[in-house]
């Protein structure tokens, strides 16, 4: 009966039939009586029993044999509702006999939300609807009971909350899980449900010890995508054929924390050949499960070891070990930790320096073994190295002793020797030294530079120049003397020839040929021919010609022509003429020497232009070799005449 109709009936009865004191109202009904207040009719308000249900927005529940099983930590909602009888009203949610919450009815229903299920939320829930009618409150009967079970999952007997024996809470009791068909998929669901990261290991046969109490799950088979372990396929809660010797366990990664990398050796700057040790440690070992530790250098893995919590890496250092180191650990299923902190290792392996020399004034030569420096001049030895570290210094060694040290400027140093001396000779080498992180490092020695000091050549050159100049002076003096002597000889010969020609011209003036008489004033040099002599007739040492005439015959005198050994001008005169004549004959004769007969031929005047006449005179002389020649008479009768050469030098 609707409320409006009820009120209409009530109003009609009250105003027309009954006095007000005859109306008795019970809790859920109206009793109407007559004027004598005798009950004649009763009106009943019967509220219907409400409904109760639940929902889990994130789906983390299962429906058990007695009701929903909610996973601890997840939300769920209990919903109370009733049919439409009266507007308004409210619902009361009971757990057991106690009201836990009340909510106004909206559209004849109310929702009771539990954002995070806890074990305290377990119990039997019921709903009661209450409504106010004519200023009176009416309640419905309680709804059916709704058993809410909060199930939980935990790991026990491990080193932390993410590894250990698997236990399930059901009906307020904790029980174990049998290891039949227990694998990594089941472990993954457990780790995800407990928010313990990824699965590392599925353990069997009570690895973490035997449990007690109930065994809630057996033959669990998960696909790996389930939200809770109870959502996986299993025999049913509380159904099993196991014992606690087969209790299952898991090892989850949990929060994989960053490892710590430390250097156990003293220095981060080391020398070639030293030993260094790195230690990589995880802050949270995973229940005695081995992890693989890796050591990285400049981002590349250089070494790996397996251990539960920490490892030590040993390295004998060479140049390749310089760089930035870090470490990382990982478990199976590619579960990796973040990279650790970094440690920078510097290997103090200094490169071999270079050595060279320079001579600013250029007073050096390059010998087969090295530079040869002139004594007294300056030179410089330069040491340099490639850019590795700032600063440092160079040590200059001669042999095995340090002679000087200079600070490096732009990775080089110069050792200046202002005046080379013999004490500077020797094998020089450079060593570079630098301090890095409070440690001093030295390079290997450079190649050897042999410095040789030689004496100055200026005195030798000066003496040589003086000697050359002196020699030239002597040669010049000798040449001048020879030239003067030669000139003197020429002058003497010229005077002899001149005087001889004059004497011959005076002694033979009367015996001249008539045909030549008219030519006595002509030049005599144009009338005579040069005589030719062979080397075999000439004695070059005595400057004379071996005479072919008889001992009492004419004697020969000659003057060699310049530059020609075989051509001579010959003067022939006799002792008789020298005794008898004070003046030479005006005319002279030419004499030639036959190279074939080695004899002299005396002839008369032989003009230059007439080679034929010369031959005739030579032939005529061969027929009369013992005849003296007389001036103007002919070859047969001229025994007291002299023959003179008509040519000049």
Coordinates of C-alpha atoms in Angstrom, one line a residue:
X1 CA 0.0 0.0 0.0
X2 CA 1.4 3.3 -1.0
X3 CA 2.0 6.0 1.6
X4 CA -0.5 8.5 0.1
X5 CA -3.3 6.0 0.1
X6 CA -2.4 5.1 3.7
X7 CA -2.6 8.6 4.8
X8 CA -6.0 9.1 3.0
X9 CA -7.5 6.1 4.8
X10 CA -6.1 7.3 8.1
X11 CA -7.5 10.8 7.6
X12 CA -10.9 9.4 6.7
X13 CA -11.1 7.2 9.7
X14 CA -10.0 9.8 12.1
X15 CA -12.3 12.5 11.0
X16 CA -15.4 10.6 10.4
X17 CA -15.7 7.5 12.4
X18 CA -13.5 7.2 15.4
X19 CA -12.4 9.4 18.2
X20 CA -8.7 9.9 18.2
X21 CA -8.2 8.0 21.5
X22 CA -9.5 4.8 19.9
X23 CA -6.6 4.6 17.4
X24 CA -3.7 2.4 18.6
X25 CA -0.6 2.2 16.5
X26 CA 1.9 -0.7 16.9
X27 CA 5.4 -0.8 15.6
X28 CA 4.6 -2.1 12.2
X29 CA 0.7 -1.8 12.2
X30 CA -2.3 0.4 13.0
X31 CA -5.2 -1.1 15.2
X32 CA -8.5 0.7 14.5
X33 CA -11.3 0.4 17.2
X34 CA -15.0 1.4 17.5
X35 CA -16.4 4.1 19.6
X36 CA -16.3 1.8 22.6
X37 CA -12.6 1.4 21.7
X38 CA -13.1 -2.2 20.6
X39 CA -10.6 -3.3 17.9
X40 CA -12.4 -3.9 14.6
X41 CA -9.5 -3.5 12.0
X42 CA -5.6 -3.5 11.9
X43 CA -3.3 -1.9 9.2
X44 CA 0.2 -3.7 8.9
X45 CA 3.6 -1.9 7.6
X46 CA 5.7 -4.9 6.5
X47 CA 9.2 -3.8 5.3
X48 CA 10.8 -6.3 3.0
X49 CA 14.1 -8.1 3.8
X50 CA 17.0 -6.3 2.1
X51 CA 19.6 -7.9 -0.1
X52 CA 23.4 -8.0 0.5
X53 CA 26.2 -8.6 -2.0
X54 CA 29.9 -7.7 -2.6
X55 CA 32.1 -6.5 -5.4
X56 CA 35.9 -6.2 -5.9
X57 CA 36.7 -3.4 -8.4
X58 CA 40.2 -4.7 -9.1
X59 CA 39.1 -8.3 -9.3
X60 CA 41.3 -9.5 -6.5
X61 CA 39.0 -12.1 -5.1
X62 CA 37.7 -15.6 -5.5
X63 CA 34.4 -17.1 -4.6
X64 CA 34.9 -19.8 -2.0
X65 CA 32.5 -22.4 -0.8
X66 CA 31.2 -20.1 1.9
X67 CA 31.6 -16.8 0.2
X68 CA 34.0 -14.4 -1.4
X69 CA 37.7 -14.6 -0.5
X70 CA 39.3 -11.2 -0.7
X71 CA 43.0 -10.8 -1.1
X72 CA 44.5 -8.7 1.7
X73 CA 45.5 -5.3 0.7
X74 CA 43.0 -4.9 -2.1
X75 CA 39.6 -3.1 -2.1
X76 CA 36.2 -4.5 -1.9
X77 CA 32.6 -3.2 -1.5
X78 CA 29.5 -4.6 0.3
X79 CA 26.2 -3.5 -1.3
X80 CA 22.8 -3.4 0.6
X81 CA 19.5 -2.9 -1.3
X82 CA 15.7 -3.3 -1.0
X83 CA 12.6 -3.0 -3.1
X84 CA 10.8 0.3 -3.5
X85 CA 8.3 0.6 -0.5
X86 CA 8.9 4.0 1.0
X87 CA 11.1 6.8 0.0
X88 CA 14.3 7.6 1.8
X89 CA 15.4 5.5 4.6
X90 CA 18.9 4.1 5.4
X91 CA 20.8 0.8 5.5
X92 CA 22.8 -0.5 8.5
X93 CA 25.7 -2.9 7.9
X94 CA 26.2 -5.4 10.6
X95 CA 29.2 -7.6 11.2
X96 CA 27.9 -10.2 13.6
X97 CA 25.5 -8.4 15.9
X98 CA 27.3 -5.0 15.7
X99 CA 26.6 -2.2 13.4
X100 CA 29.8 -1.3 11.6
X101 CA 28.5 1.4 9.3
X102 CA 25.3 3.1 8.2
X103 CA 24.6 4.7 4.9
X104 CA 21.6 6.6 3.5
X105 CA 19.6 4.8 0.9
X106 CA 20.0 6.2 -2.6
X107 CA 17.6 4.6 -5.0
X108 CA 16.8 2.1 -2.3
X109 CA 20.5 0.9 -2.0
X110 CA 23.7 1.7 -0.2
X111 CA 27.4 0.7 -0.8
X112 CA 30.0 0.1 1.9
X113 CA 33.5 0.5 0.5
X114 CA 36.6 -1.0 2.0
X115 CA 39.6 0.5 0.1
X116 CA 42.2 -1.9 1.5
X117 CA 41.2 -5.3 2.8
X118 CA 42.7 -6.4 6.0
X119 CA 42.3 -9.4 8.2
X120 CA 40.2 -7.2 10.6
X121 CA 37.5 -7.0 7.9
X122 CA 36.8 -10.7 8.0
X123 CA 33.4 -11.9 9.3
X124 CA 29.7 -12.4 8.6
X125 CA 28.0 -9.2 7.2
X126 CA 24.2 -8.4 7.0
X127 CA 22.1 -5.4 6.1
X128 CA 19.0 -3.9 7.8
X129 CA 16.8 -1.3 6.2
X130 CA 15.3 1.5 8.3
X131 CA 12.7 4.0 7.2
X132 CA 10.6 6.7 9.0
X133 CA 6.8 6.7 8.4
X134 CA 4.5 9.4 10.1
X135 CA 7.3 10.4 12.4
X136 CA 7.8 6.8 13.4
X137 CA 10.9 4.7 12.4
X138 CA 10.5 1.2 11.0
X139 CA 13.2 -1.4 10.5
X140 CA 13.3 -4.3 8.2
X141 CA 14.5 -7.7 9.1
X142 CA 18.2 -8.5 8.6
X143 CA 19.5 -9.7 5.3
X144 CA 21.1 -13.0 4.7
X145 CA 24.7 -13.4 6.0
X146 CA 27.6 -12.6 3.8
X147 CA 30.9 -14.2 4.9
X148 CA 33.8 -12.1 3.9
X149 CA 37.1 -14.0 4.1
X150 CA 40.4 -12.1 3.8
X151 CA 43.1 -14.3 2.4
X152 CA 46.7 -13.4 2.6
X153 CA 50.1 -14.6 1.4
X154 CA 53.3 -14.4 3.1
X155 CA 56.9 -15.7 2.9
X156 CA 58.4 -17.0 6.1
X157 CA 61.8 -18.3 7.3
X158 CA 63.7 -16.3 4.7
X159 CA 66.2 -13.5 5.1
X160 CA 63.5 -10.9 4.3
X161 CA 59.9 -10.6 3.4
X162 CA 60.5 -11.4 -0.3
X163 CA 61.9 -14.9 0.1
X164 CA 60.9 -18.0 2.1
X165 CA 58.3 -20.6 2.6
X166 CA 54.9 -19.8 0.9
X167 CA 52.0 -19.6 3.4
X168 CA 48.3 -18.8 2.6
X169 CA 45.8 -17.4 5.2
X170 CA 42.4 -18.8 4.9
X171 CA 39.5 -18.8 7.4
X172 CA 41.7 -16.9 9.8
X173 CA 44.4 -19.6 9.7
X174 CA 47.8 -19.8 7.9
X175 CA 48.6 -22.9 5.9
X176 CA 51.3 -24.0 3.4
X177 CA 51.4 -24.8 -0.3
X178 CA 52.4 -28.2 -1.7
X179 CA 55.3 -28.2 -4.2
X180 CA 53.5 -30.4 -6.7
X181 CA 53.9 -28.8 -10.1
X182 CA 55.5 -25.8 -8.4
X183 CA 57.5 -23.8 -11.0
X184 CA 58.7 -20.3 -11.9
X185 CA 55.3 -19.2 -13.2
X186 CA 53.8 -19.9 -9.8
X187 CA 56.7 -18.1 -8.2
X188 CA 56.2 -15.1 -10.5
X189 CA 52.6 -14.8 -9.3
X190 CA 53.6 -15.0 -5.7
X191 CA 56.3 -12.3 -6.2
X192 CA 53.9 -10.1 -8.0
X193 CA 51.2 -10.5 -5.4
X194 CA 53.6 -9.7 -2.6
X195 CA 55.1 -6.8 -4.6
X196 CA 58.5 -8.4 -4.4
X197 CA 59.7 -7.8 -7.9
X198 CA 60.5 -10.7 -10.2
X199 CA 60.9 -14.4 -9.5
X200 CA 64.4 -15.6 -9.0
X201 CA 63.9 -19.1 -7.8
X202 CA 61.2 -21.7 -7.1
X203 CA 62.2 -23.9 -4.2
X204 CA 61.0 -27.3 -3.3
X205 CA 61.0 -29.9 -0.5
X206 CA 60.8 -27.4 2.4
X207 CA 64.0 -25.5 1.5
X208 CA 63.0 -22.9 4.0
X209 CA 61.9 -25.4 6.6
X210 CA 58.6 -27.2 7.2
X211 CA 55.4 -25.4 8.2
X212 CA 52.6 -26.4 10.5
X213 CA 48.9 -26.4 10.5
X214 CA 46.8 -26.7 7.3
X215 CA 47.9 -27.2 3.8
X216 CA 45.6 -24.9 1.9
X217 CA 46.8 -25.4 -1.8
X218 CA 48.0 -28.3 -3.9
X219 CA 48.7 -28.9 -7.6
X220 CA 48.9 -25.2 -8.2
X221 CA 49.3 -24.4 -11.9
X222 CA 49.6 -20.7 -12.8
X223 CA 50.1 -19.2 -16.2
X224 CA 52.1 -16.3 -14.8
X225 CA 49.5 -13.6 -15.5
X226 CA 47.2 -14.2 -12.5
X227 CA 46.8 -11.5 -9.9
X228 CA 46.8 -13.8 -6.9
X229 CA 47.9 -17.3 -6.1
X230 CA 44.3 -18.4 -5.3
X231 CA 43.3 -17.4 -8.8
X232 CA 45.5 -20.0 -10.3
X233 CA 44.3 -23.5 -11.0
X234 CA 44.4 -25.7 -7.9
X235 CA 42.5 -28.5 -6.2
X236 CA 40.6 -26.2 -4.0
X237 CA 41.3 -24.5 -0.7
X238 CA 42.1 -27.0 1.9
X239 CA 42.2 -30.0 -0.5
X240 CA 45.6 -31.8 -0.9
X241 CA 47.5 -35.0 -0.7
X242 CA 50.8 -33.6 0.6
X243 CA 52.8 -33.2 3.8
X244 CA 54.9 -30.4 5.1
X245 CA 58.0 -32.1 3.8
X246 CA 56.9 -30.8 0.4
X247 CA 56.3 -27.2 1.4
X248 CA 57.0 -24.9 -1.5
X249 CA 59.0 -21.7 -1.3
X250 CA 60.1 -18.8 -3.5
X251 CA 62.9 -16.3 -3.9
X252 CA 61.9 -12.9 -5.3
X253 CA 64.2 -10.2 -6.4
X254 CA 62.5 -7.6 -4.2
X255 CA 63.9 -4.2 -4.7
X256 CA 67.1 -4.8 -6.5
X257 CA 69.4 -2.2 -5.0
X258 CA 72.5 -0.6 -6.4
X259 CA 75.7 -2.3 -5.4
X260 CA 78.8 -0.7 -4.0
X261 CA 82.2 -0.7 -5.8
X262 CA 85.2 -0.1 -3.7
X263 CA 89.0 -0.1 -4.3
X264 CA 90.9 -2.1 -1.8
X265 CA 94.3 -0.9 -3.0
X266 CA 95.7 2.3 -1.6
X267 CA 95.9 4.5 -4.7
X268 CA 93.7 5.2 -7.7
X269 CA 96.8 6.2 -9.6
X270 CA 98.9 3.1 -10.1
X271 CA 102.1 2.2 -11.9
X272 CA 102.5 -0.4 -14.6
X273 CA 102.7 -3.8 -13.1
X274 CA 101.0 -3.0 -9.8
X275 CA 98.1 -5.1 -8.5
X276 CA 94.7 -3.5 -7.8
X277 CA 91.6 -5.0 -6.2
X278 CA 87.9 -4.1 -6.7
X279 CA 85.2 -5.2 -4.4
X280 CA 81.6 -5.2 -5.5
X281 CA 78.9 -5.7 -2.8
X282 CA 75.2 -6.0 -2.9
X283 CA 73.4 -4.4 0.2
X284 CA 70.6 -7.0 0.2
X285 CA 71.5 -10.6 -0.6
X286 CA 68.7 -12.7 -1.9
X287 CA 68.3 -15.6 0.5
X288 CA 71.6 -17.4 -0.4
X289 CA 70.9 -17.3 -4.1
X290 CA 74.0 -16.7 -6.1
X291 CA 74.2 -13.6 -8.1
X292 CA 76.5 -12.9 -11.1
X293 CA 78.7 -9.9 -10.5
X294 CA 80.2 -8.1 -13.4
X295 CA 83.0 -5.5 -13.5
X296 CA 82.8 -2.9 -16.2
X297 CA 85.5 -0.6 -17.6
X298 CA 84.4 2.3 -19.7
X299 CA 81.0 0.6 -20.1
X300 CA 82.4 -2.8 -21.2
X301 CA 82.4 -5.9 -19.1
X302 CA 85.9 -7.0 -18.3
X303 CA 85.3 -9.7 -15.6
X304 CA 82.6 -11.6 -13.9
X305 CA 82.2 -13.8 -10.8
X306 CA 79.3 -15.6 -9.0
X307 CA 78.6 -15.1 -5.3
X308 CA 75.7 -14.5 -2.9
X309 CA 76.6 -11.1 -1.7
X310 CA 80.0 -9.8 -2.8
X311 CA 83.1 -10.5 -5.0
X312 CA 86.6 -9.3 -5.4
X313 CA 88.3 -8.6 -8.7
X314 CA 92.1 -8.7 -9.0
X315 CA 94.0 -7.1 -11.8
X316 CA 97.7 -6.8 -12.6
X317 CA 97.8 -3.3 -14.1
X318 CA 99.0 -2.4 -17.5
X319 CA 98.1 0.6 -19.7
X320 CA 94.9 -1.0 -20.9
X321 CA 93.5 -1.0 -17.4
X322 CA 93.2 2.8 -17.2
X323 CA 89.6 4.0 -17.2
X324 CA 86.3 4.3 -15.3
X325 CA 85.1 1.2 -13.4
X326 CA 81.7 0.2 -12.2
X327 CA 79.9 -3.1 -11.2
X328 CA 76.5 -4.7 -11.4
X329 CA 74.9 -7.9 -10.2
X330 CA 72.1 -9.9 -11.8
X331 CA 70.0 -13.0 -11.2
X332 CA 68.4 -15.4 -13.6
X333 CA 65.5 -14.2 -15.8
X334 CA 67.7 -11.2 -16.6
X335 CA 67.1 -9.5 -13.3
X336 CA 69.8 -6.8 -13.1
X337 CA 70.7 -4.3 -10.5
X338 CA 71.5 -0.7 -11.3
X339 CA 75.2 0.1 -12.0
X340 CA 77.3 0.9 -9.0
X341 CA 79.2 4.0 -8.2
X342 CA 82.3 4.6 -10.4
X343 CA 86.0 4.4 -9.6
X344 CA 88.5 6.0 -11.9
X345 CA 91.8 4.3 -12.3
X346 CA 94.8 6.1 -13.7
X347 CA 97.8 4.2 -14.8
X348 CA 101.0 6.2 -14.5
X349 CA 102.6 4.7 -17.6
X350 CA 104.5 7.7 -19.0
X351 CA 105.5 7.6 -22.6
X352 CA 109.2 7.6 -23.6
X353 CA 110.3 11.2 -24.0
X354 CA 112.1 12.5 -27.1
X355 CA 115.6 14.1 -27.2
X356 CA 117.2 16.3 -29.8
X357 CA 119.7 19.1 -30.0
X358 CA 120.1 22.5 -31.7
X359 CA 123.1 24.8 -32.3
X360 CA 121.9 28.4 -32.6
X361 CA 125.1 29.6 -34.4
X362 CA 125.2 26.5 -36.7
X363 CA 128.6 25.4 -35.5
X364 CA 128.0 21.7 -35.8
X365 CA 128.0 18.8 -38.2
X366 CA 126.0 15.6 -38.0
X367 CA 128.4 12.6 -37.7
X368 CA 127.6 9.0 -38.1
X369 CA 126.8 8.6 -34.4
X370 CA 125.4 12.1 -33.6
X371 CA 126.1 15.8 -33.7
X372 CA 129.7 17.0 -33.6
X373 CA 129.8 20.4 -31.9
X374 CA 132.7 22.9 -32.4
X375 CA 134.4 23.7 -29.1
X376 CA 133.7 27.1 -27.8
X377 CA 130.3 27.4 -29.4
X378 CA 126.8 27.1 -27.8
X379 CA 124.4 24.2 -28.2
X380 CA 121.1 23.1 -26.6
X381 CA 119.6 19.7 -25.7
X382 CA 115.8 19.6 -25.9
X383 CA 113.7 17.1 -24.0
X384 CA 110.0 16.7 -24.8
X385 CA 107.1 14.3 -24.3
X386 CA 103.5 14.0 -25.5
X387 CA 100.7 15.6 -23.5
X388 CA 99.6 13.2 -20.7
X389 CA 99.7 15.2 -17.5
X390 CA 100.2 18.9 -16.7
X391 CA 103.4 20.1 -15.2
X392 CA 106.3 17.7 -14.3
X393 CA 110.0 18.1 -15.0
X394 CA 112.8 16.6 -17.1
X395 CA 116.0 15.2 -15.9
X396 CA 119.0 15.2 -18.3
X397 CA 121.3 12.3 -17.8
X398 CA 124.9 11.9 -19.1
X399 CA 125.6 8.2 -18.8
X400 CA 123.9 7.2 -15.5
X401 CA 124.2 10.5 -13.7
X402 CA 121.7 13.4 -13.6
X403 CA 123.5 16.5 -14.9
X404 CA 120.6 18.9 -14.8
X405 CA 116.8 19.1 -14.1
X406 CA 114.3 21.6 -15.6
X407 CA 110.6 22.1 -15.1
X408 CA 108.5 21.2 -18.1
X409 CA 106.9 24.0 -20.0
X410 CA 104.4 22.9 -22.6
X411 CA 105.7 19.4 -22.1
X412 CA 109.3 20.2 -23.0
X413 CA 112.5 21.6 -21.4
X414 CA 115.7 23.0 -22.9
X415 CA 119.2 22.5 -21.5
X416 CA 121.5 25.3 -22.7
X417 CA 125.3 25.0 -23.0
X418 CA 126.7 28.5 -23.7
X419 CA 130.2 27.3 -24.5
X420 CA 130.9 23.7 -25.6
X421 CA 133.9 22.1 -24.0
X422 CA 135.4 18.6 -24.1
X423 CA 133.9 17.9 -20.7
X424 CA 130.4 18.1 -22.3
X425 CA 131.1 15.0 -24.5
X426 CA 129.1 11.9 -23.8
X427 CA 125.8 10.0 -24.2
X428 CA 122.8 12.1 -23.1
X429 CA 119.2 10.9 -22.3
X430 CA 116.0 12.4 -20.9
X431 CA 113.7 11.2 -18.2
X432 CA 110.3 12.8 -17.5
X433 CA 108.9 12.9 -14.0
X434 CA 105.4 14.0 -12.9
X435 CA 103.3 13.9 -9.7
X436 CA 99.8 12.5 -10.0
X437 CA 97.5 12.2 -7.0
X438 CA 100.4 12.6 -4.6
X439 CA 102.4 9.9 -6.3
X440 CA 105.5 10.5 -8.4
X441 CA 106.0 8.7 -11.7
X442 CA 109.0 8.5 -14.0
X443 CA 109.1 7.6 -17.6
X444 CA 111.6 5.4 -19.2
X445 CA 114.8 7.0 -20.5
X446 CA 114.8 8.5 -24.0
X447 CA 117.0 7.3 -26.7
X448 CA 120.7 8.2 -26.3
X449 CA 122.1 11.3 -27.9
X450 CA 125.9 11.2 -28.4
X451 CA 127.4 14.7 -28.2
X452 CA 131.0 15.0 -29.6
X453 CA 133.1 18.1 -29.1
X454 CA 135.7 18.9 -31.8
X455 CA 138.4 21.6 -31.9
X456 CA 137.8 24.9 -33.8
X457 CA 139.0 24.9 -37.5
X458 CA 139.6 28.6 -37.6
X459 CA 143.4 28.4 -36.6
X460 CA 143.9 25.6 -39.1
X461 CA 142.0 27.5 -41.8
X462 CA 144.1 30.6 -41.0
X463 CA 147.4 28.8 -41.2
X464 CA 146.3 27.1 -44.5
X465 CA 145.3 30.5 -46.0
X466 CA 148.6 32.0 -44.9
X467 CA 150.5 29.1 -46.4
X468 CA 148.6 29.4 -49.7
X469 CA 149.2 33.2 -49.8
X470 CA 152.9 32.7 -49.1
X471 CA 153.2 30.0 -51.8
X472 CA 151.4 32.3 -54.3
X473 CA 153.8 35.1 -53.4
X474 CA 156.8 32.8 -54.0
X475 CA 155.3 31.6 -57.3
X476 CA 154.6 35.2 -58.4
X477 CA 158.2 36.2 -57.6
X478 CA 159.6 33.2 -59.5
X479 CA 157.4 33.9 -62.5
X480 CA 158.5 37.5 -62.4
X481 CA 162.2 36.5 -62.2
X482 CA 161.7 34.0 -65.0
X483 CA 160.0 36.6 -67.2
X484 CA 162.8 39.1 -66.5
X485 CA 165.4 36.5 -67.3
X486 CA 163.6 35.5 -70.5
X487 CA 163.4 39.1 -71.5
X488 CA 167.0 39.6 -70.8
X489 CA 167.9 36.6 -72.9
X490 CA 165.8 37.9 -75.7
X491 CA 167.4 41.3 -75.5
X492 CA 170.9 39.6 -75.7
X493 CA 169.9 37.4 -78.6
X494 CA 168.5 40.4 -80.4
X495 CA 171.7 42.3 -79.9
X496 CA 173.8 39.3 -81.2
X497 CA 171.7 38.9 -84.3
X498 CA 171.8 42.5 -85.0
X499 CA 175.6 42.7 -84.7
X500 CA 176.1 39.6 -86.7
X501 CA 173.9 40.8 -89.5
X502 CA 175.9 44.0 -89.6
X503 CA 179.3 42.1 -89.7
X504 CA 178.1 39.7 -92.4
X505 CA 176.8 42.5 -94.5
X506 CA 180.2 44.4 -94.3
X507 CA 182.4 41.3 -95.1
X508 CA 180.4 40.0 -98.0
X509 CA 179.4 43.3 -99.6
X510 CA 182.0 42.8 -102.5
X511 CA 180.9 39.3 -103.3
X512 CA 177.2 39.8 -103.7
X513 CA 175.4 38.8 -106.8
X514 CA 174.8 41.7 -109.3
X515 CA 171.2 40.8 -109.5
X516 CA 170.9 41.5 -105.8
X517 CA 173.1 44.5 -105.7
X518 CA 170.4 46.9 -106.3
X519 CA 168.5 45.5 -103.3
X520 CA 171.3 46.1 -100.6
X521 CA 169.2 48.7 -98.9
X522 CA 166.2 46.4 -98.6
X523 CA 165.2 44.5 -95.5
X524 CA 167.5 41.4 -95.0
X525 CA 164.8 39.5 -93.1
X526 CA 162.6 39.3 -96.2
X527 CA 165.4 37.6 -98.2
X528 CA 166.0 34.5 -96.0
X529 CA 164.0 31.5 -95.1
X530 CA 163.7 30.0 -91.6
X531 CA 165.5 26.8 -91.3
X532 CA 163.8 23.6 -90.2
X533 CA 165.5 21.1 -87.9
X534 CA 164.6 17.7 -86.8
X535 CA 164.6 16.7 -83.1
X536 CA 167.4 14.2 -83.7
X537 CA 169.8 16.9 -84.8
X538 CA 169.1 19.2 -81.9
X539 CA 170.6 18.9 -78.4
X540 CA 168.0 20.6 -76.3
X541 CA 170.2 20.5 -73.1
X542 CA 173.1 22.4 -74.7
X543 CA 170.9 24.3 -77.1
X544 CA 173.2 23.5 -80.0
X545 CA 173.0 21.5 -83.2
X546 CA 175.3 18.6 -83.8
X547 CA 177.3 19.8 -86.8
X548 CA 177.6 17.6 -89.8
X549 CA 180.5 19.4 -91.4
X550 CA 184.1 18.7 -90.8
X551 CA 185.7 20.0 -87.6
X552 CA 187.3 22.8 -89.5
X553 CA 184.0 23.7 -91.1
X554 CA 181.4 26.2 -90.1
X555 CA 180.1 26.2 -86.6
X556 CA 176.4 26.4 -85.9
X557 CA 174.6 28.6 -83.4
X558 CA 170.9 28.7 -83.0
X559 CA 168.1 30.5 -81.3
X560 CA 164.9 28.4 -80.8
X561 CA 161.6 29.7 -82.0
X562 CA 159.1 30.4 -79.3
X563 CA 156.8 27.3 -78.7
X564 CA 158.4 25.2 -81.5
X565 CA 161.0 22.5 -80.8
X566 CA 161.8 21.7 -84.5
X567 CA 162.2 25.2 -86.0
X568 CA 165.4 27.1 -85.4
X569 CA 167.2 30.1 -86.7
X570 CA 170.8 29.2 -87.3
X571 CA 173.9 31.3 -87.4
X572 CA 176.8 29.7 -89.2
X573 CA 180.3 31.3 -89.1
X574 CA 183.8 30.2 -89.5
X575 CA 186.8 30.8 -87.4
X576 CA 188.6 32.1 -90.4
X577 CA 186.0 34.7 -90.9
X578 CA 186.1 35.7 -87.3
X579 CA 189.9 36.1 -87.5
X580 CA 190.1 37.8 -90.9
X581 CA 187.1 40.0 -91.0
X582 CA 186.2 42.7 -88.7
X583 CA 182.9 43.4 -90.5
X584 CA 180.4 40.7 -91.4
X585 CA 179.5 40.0 -94.9
X586 CA 176.6 41.9 -96.2
X587 CA 174.9 38.8 -97.5
X588 CA 174.4 35.6 -95.6
X589 CA 173.4 32.2 -96.6
X590 CA 170.6 29.9 -95.4
X591 CA 171.4 26.5 -94.0
X592 CA 169.0 23.6 -93.7
X593 CA 169.3 20.3 -92.0
X594 CA 168.1 17.2 -93.7
X595 CA 166.3 14.9 -91.3
X596 CA 166.9 12.0 -93.5
X597 CA 170.6 12.5 -94.1
X598 CA 171.4 14.4 -90.9
X599 CA 173.6 16.7 -92.8
X600 CA 173.8 20.4 -93.3
X601 CA 173.2 22.1 -96.7
X602 CA 174.6 25.5 -97.3
X603 CA 173.1 27.5 -100.0
X604 CA 173.1 31.0 -101.2
X605 CA 170.3 33.4 -100.7
X606 CA 167.0 31.6 -100.5
X607 CA 164.0 33.9 -100.7
X608 CA 160.9 33.1 -98.7
X609 CA 158.8 32.9 -101.8
X610 CA 161.0 30.3 -103.5
X611 CA 160.8 26.9 -102.0
X612 CA 162.1 25.4 -105.3
X613 CA 165.4 27.3 -105.0
X614 CA 165.8 26.0 -101.5
X615 CA 165.6 22.5 -102.7
X616 CA 168.1 23.1 -105.4
X617 CA 170.6 24.6 -103.0
X618 CA 170.1 21.6 -100.7
X619 CA 170.8 19.2 -103.5
X620 CA 173.9 21.1 -104.6
X621 CA 175.2 21.0 -101.1
X622 CA 175.0 17.3 -100.9
X623 CA 177.4 17.1 -103.9
X624 CA 179.8 19.5 -102.3
X625 CA 179.6 18.9 -98.5
X626 CA 183.3 19.7 -97.9
X627 CA 183.4 22.9 -99.9
X628 CA 183.5 26.2 -98.1
X629 CA 181.3 29.0 -99.3
X630 CA 182.7 32.4 -100.3
X631 CA 180.5 35.4 -100.2
X632 CA 179.5 36.3 -103.8
X633 CA 181.5 33.3 -105.3
X634 CA 179.2 30.4 -104.9
X635 CA 179.0 27.3 -102.8
X636 CA 182.2 25.7 -104.0
X637 CA 184.5 28.6 -103.3
X638 CA 183.0 30.2 -100.2
X639 CA 185.1 28.7 -97.4
X640 CA 185.6 31.9 -95.4
X641 CA 182.0 33.1 -95.4
X642 CA 179.5 32.9 -92.6
X643 CA 175.9 31.9 -92.9
X644 CA 173.4 33.6 -90.7
X645 CA 169.7 33.0 -90.1
X646 CA 167.5 35.7 -91.5
X647 CA 164.4 35.1 -89.3
X648 CA 163.6 36.6 -86.0
X649 CA 163.0 34.7 -82.7

